[in-house]
Tab-separated table of C-alpha atoms in Angstrom:
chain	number	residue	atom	x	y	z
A	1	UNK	CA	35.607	24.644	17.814
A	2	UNK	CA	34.468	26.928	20.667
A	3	UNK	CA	34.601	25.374	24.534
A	4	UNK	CA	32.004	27.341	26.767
A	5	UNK	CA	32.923	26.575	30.486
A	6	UNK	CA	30.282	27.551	33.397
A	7	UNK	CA	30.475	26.462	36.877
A	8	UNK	CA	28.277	27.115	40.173
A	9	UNK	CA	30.027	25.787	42.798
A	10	UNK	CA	31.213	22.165	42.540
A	11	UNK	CA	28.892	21.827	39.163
A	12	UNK	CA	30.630	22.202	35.890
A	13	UNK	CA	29.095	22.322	32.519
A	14	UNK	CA	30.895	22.188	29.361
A	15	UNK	CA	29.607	22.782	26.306
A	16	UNK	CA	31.509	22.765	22.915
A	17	UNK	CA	29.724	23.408	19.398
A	18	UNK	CA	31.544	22.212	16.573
A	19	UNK	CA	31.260	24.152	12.747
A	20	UNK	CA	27.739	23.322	12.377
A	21	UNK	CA	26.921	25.405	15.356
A	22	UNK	CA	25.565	22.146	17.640
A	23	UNK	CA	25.704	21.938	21.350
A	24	UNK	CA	26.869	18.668	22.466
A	25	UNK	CA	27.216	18.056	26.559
A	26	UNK	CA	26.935	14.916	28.733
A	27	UNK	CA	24.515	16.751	30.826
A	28	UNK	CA	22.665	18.358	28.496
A	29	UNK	CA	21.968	21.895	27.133
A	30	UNK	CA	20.404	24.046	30.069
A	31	UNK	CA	17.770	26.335	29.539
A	32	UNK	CA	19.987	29.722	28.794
A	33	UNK	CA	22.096	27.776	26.335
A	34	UNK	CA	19.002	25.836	24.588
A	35	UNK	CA	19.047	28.499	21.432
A	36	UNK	CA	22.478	27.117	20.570
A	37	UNK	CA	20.953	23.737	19.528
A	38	UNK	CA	20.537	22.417	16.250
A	39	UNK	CA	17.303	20.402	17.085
A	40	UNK	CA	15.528	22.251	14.593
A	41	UNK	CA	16.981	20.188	11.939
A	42	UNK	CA	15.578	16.895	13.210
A	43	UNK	CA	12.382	17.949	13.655
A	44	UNK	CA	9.068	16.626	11.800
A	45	UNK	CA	7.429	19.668	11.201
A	46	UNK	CA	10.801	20.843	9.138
A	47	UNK	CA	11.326	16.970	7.922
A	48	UNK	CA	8.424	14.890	7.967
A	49	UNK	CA	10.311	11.608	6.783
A	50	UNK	CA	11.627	11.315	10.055
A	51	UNK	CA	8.462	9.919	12.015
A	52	UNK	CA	8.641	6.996	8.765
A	53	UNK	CA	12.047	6.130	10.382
A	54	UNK	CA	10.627	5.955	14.006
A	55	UNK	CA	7.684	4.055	13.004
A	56	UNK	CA	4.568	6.902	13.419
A	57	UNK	CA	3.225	8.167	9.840
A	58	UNK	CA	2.158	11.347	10.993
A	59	UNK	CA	3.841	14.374	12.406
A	60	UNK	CA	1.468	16.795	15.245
A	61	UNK	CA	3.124	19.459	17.083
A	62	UNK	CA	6.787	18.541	15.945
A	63	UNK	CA	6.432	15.122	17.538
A	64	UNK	CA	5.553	11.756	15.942
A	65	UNK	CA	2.930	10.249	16.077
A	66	UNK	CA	0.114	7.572	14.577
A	67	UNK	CA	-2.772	9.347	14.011
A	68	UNK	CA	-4.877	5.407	13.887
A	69	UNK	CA	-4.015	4.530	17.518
A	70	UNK	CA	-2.865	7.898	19.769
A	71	UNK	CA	-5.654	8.506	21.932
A	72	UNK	CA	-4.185	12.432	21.993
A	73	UNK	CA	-4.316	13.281	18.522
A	74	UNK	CA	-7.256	10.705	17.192
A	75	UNK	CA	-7.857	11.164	13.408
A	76	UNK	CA	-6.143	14.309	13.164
A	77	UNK	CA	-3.586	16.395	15.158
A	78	UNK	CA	-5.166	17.424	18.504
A	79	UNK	CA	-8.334	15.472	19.007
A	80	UNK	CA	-8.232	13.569	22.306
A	81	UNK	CA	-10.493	10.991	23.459
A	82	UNK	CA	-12.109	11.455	26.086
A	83	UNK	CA	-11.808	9.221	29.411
A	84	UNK	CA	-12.315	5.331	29.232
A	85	UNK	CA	-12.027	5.849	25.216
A	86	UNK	CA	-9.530	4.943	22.851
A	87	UNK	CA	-8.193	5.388	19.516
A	88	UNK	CA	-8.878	2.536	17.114
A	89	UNK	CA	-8.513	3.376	13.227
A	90	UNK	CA	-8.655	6.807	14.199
A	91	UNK	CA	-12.276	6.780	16.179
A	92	UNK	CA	-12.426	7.226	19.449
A	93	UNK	CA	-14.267	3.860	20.753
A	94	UNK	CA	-15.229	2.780	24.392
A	95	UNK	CA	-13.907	-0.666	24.341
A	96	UNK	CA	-16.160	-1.568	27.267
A	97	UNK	CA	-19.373	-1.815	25.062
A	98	UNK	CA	-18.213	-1.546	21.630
A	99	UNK	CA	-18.822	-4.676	19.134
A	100	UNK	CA	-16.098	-3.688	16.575
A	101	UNK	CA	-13.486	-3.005	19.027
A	102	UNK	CA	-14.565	-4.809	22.637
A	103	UNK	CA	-11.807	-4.851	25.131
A	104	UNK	CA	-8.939	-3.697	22.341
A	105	UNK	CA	-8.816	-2.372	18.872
A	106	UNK	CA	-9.719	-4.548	15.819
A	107	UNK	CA	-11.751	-7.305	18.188
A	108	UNK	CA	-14.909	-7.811	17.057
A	109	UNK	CA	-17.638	-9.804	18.058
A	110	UNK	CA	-19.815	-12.656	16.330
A	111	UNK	CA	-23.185	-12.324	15.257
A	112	UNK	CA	-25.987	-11.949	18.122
A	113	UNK	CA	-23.657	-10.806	21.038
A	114	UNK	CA	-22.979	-7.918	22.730
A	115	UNK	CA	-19.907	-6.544	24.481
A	116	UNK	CA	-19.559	-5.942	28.068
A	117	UNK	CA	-17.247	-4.874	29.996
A	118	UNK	CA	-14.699	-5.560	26.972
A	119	UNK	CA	-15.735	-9.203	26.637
A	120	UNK	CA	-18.172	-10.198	23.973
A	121	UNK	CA	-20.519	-12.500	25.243
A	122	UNK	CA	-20.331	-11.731	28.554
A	123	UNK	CA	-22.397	-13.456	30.950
C-alpha cells in the first residue's frame, strides 16, 4: 500500500492505492493524479453489462443510456432531437401536435382528433 501526501497550504490530499493500483480519496482524484484510477474497469464501453445493472440497455460514449427515451442519443448513439422534440421509442416526436405521442410518450389519441398543444382534443 503506497500513501501519496500533497498539500498547498492548509489543503491536504491523501491518496492511497491499494494492490490493484486504485486511487481512493474522500475528496477525490485531482486532475494530475486522474491516470492512477481504475475507472476503466467499470466502464460500458469495456463492460457493457453494466448499464443492465443501472437500468439503461445501451452503452454511447462510455455512459449509459436508453437509446428509446434519451432525447441526446435518439435511436442510436449521438442523434439529438432537436428543440421542443423528444425521444419516444427512439423517434424524435413534437409532443405538441403529435397523435401517437401528444403531450408525453405512448399517449395517443382517439379516432377524429387532433393534438394541440399536447392535449388531444383540444378546444
Amino acid at each position: 500500500m503506497v500513501i501519496i501526501g500533497l498539500s498547498k497550504g492548509e489543503q491536504t490530499l491523501l491518496i492511497s492505492t491499494n494492490d490493484e493500483n486504485e486511487a481512493t480519496s474522500l475528496r477525490g482524484t485531482s486532475r494530475f493524479l486522474s491516470h492512477i484510477s481504475g475507472r476503466g474497469i467499470t466502464s460500458c464501453q469495456i463492460n457493457p453489462r453494466l448499464c443492465y445493472l443501472k437500468g439503461s440497455p445501451d452503452c454511447c460514449n462510455n455512459k449509459c443510456v436508453n437509446l428509446l427515451t434519451d432525447a441526446f442519443n435518439c435511436g442510436r448513439c449521438g442523434k439529438k432531437c432537436n428543440y421542443k422534440k423528444i425521444c419516444c421509442m427512439g423517434k424524435c416526436v413534437n409532443p405538441m401536435t403529435n397523435e401517437k405521442h401528444c403531450g408525453k410518450c405512448g399517449n395517443k389519441c382517439n379516432n377524429g382528433t387532433s393534438c394541440l398543444y399536447g392535449m388531444c382534443s383540444y378546444a
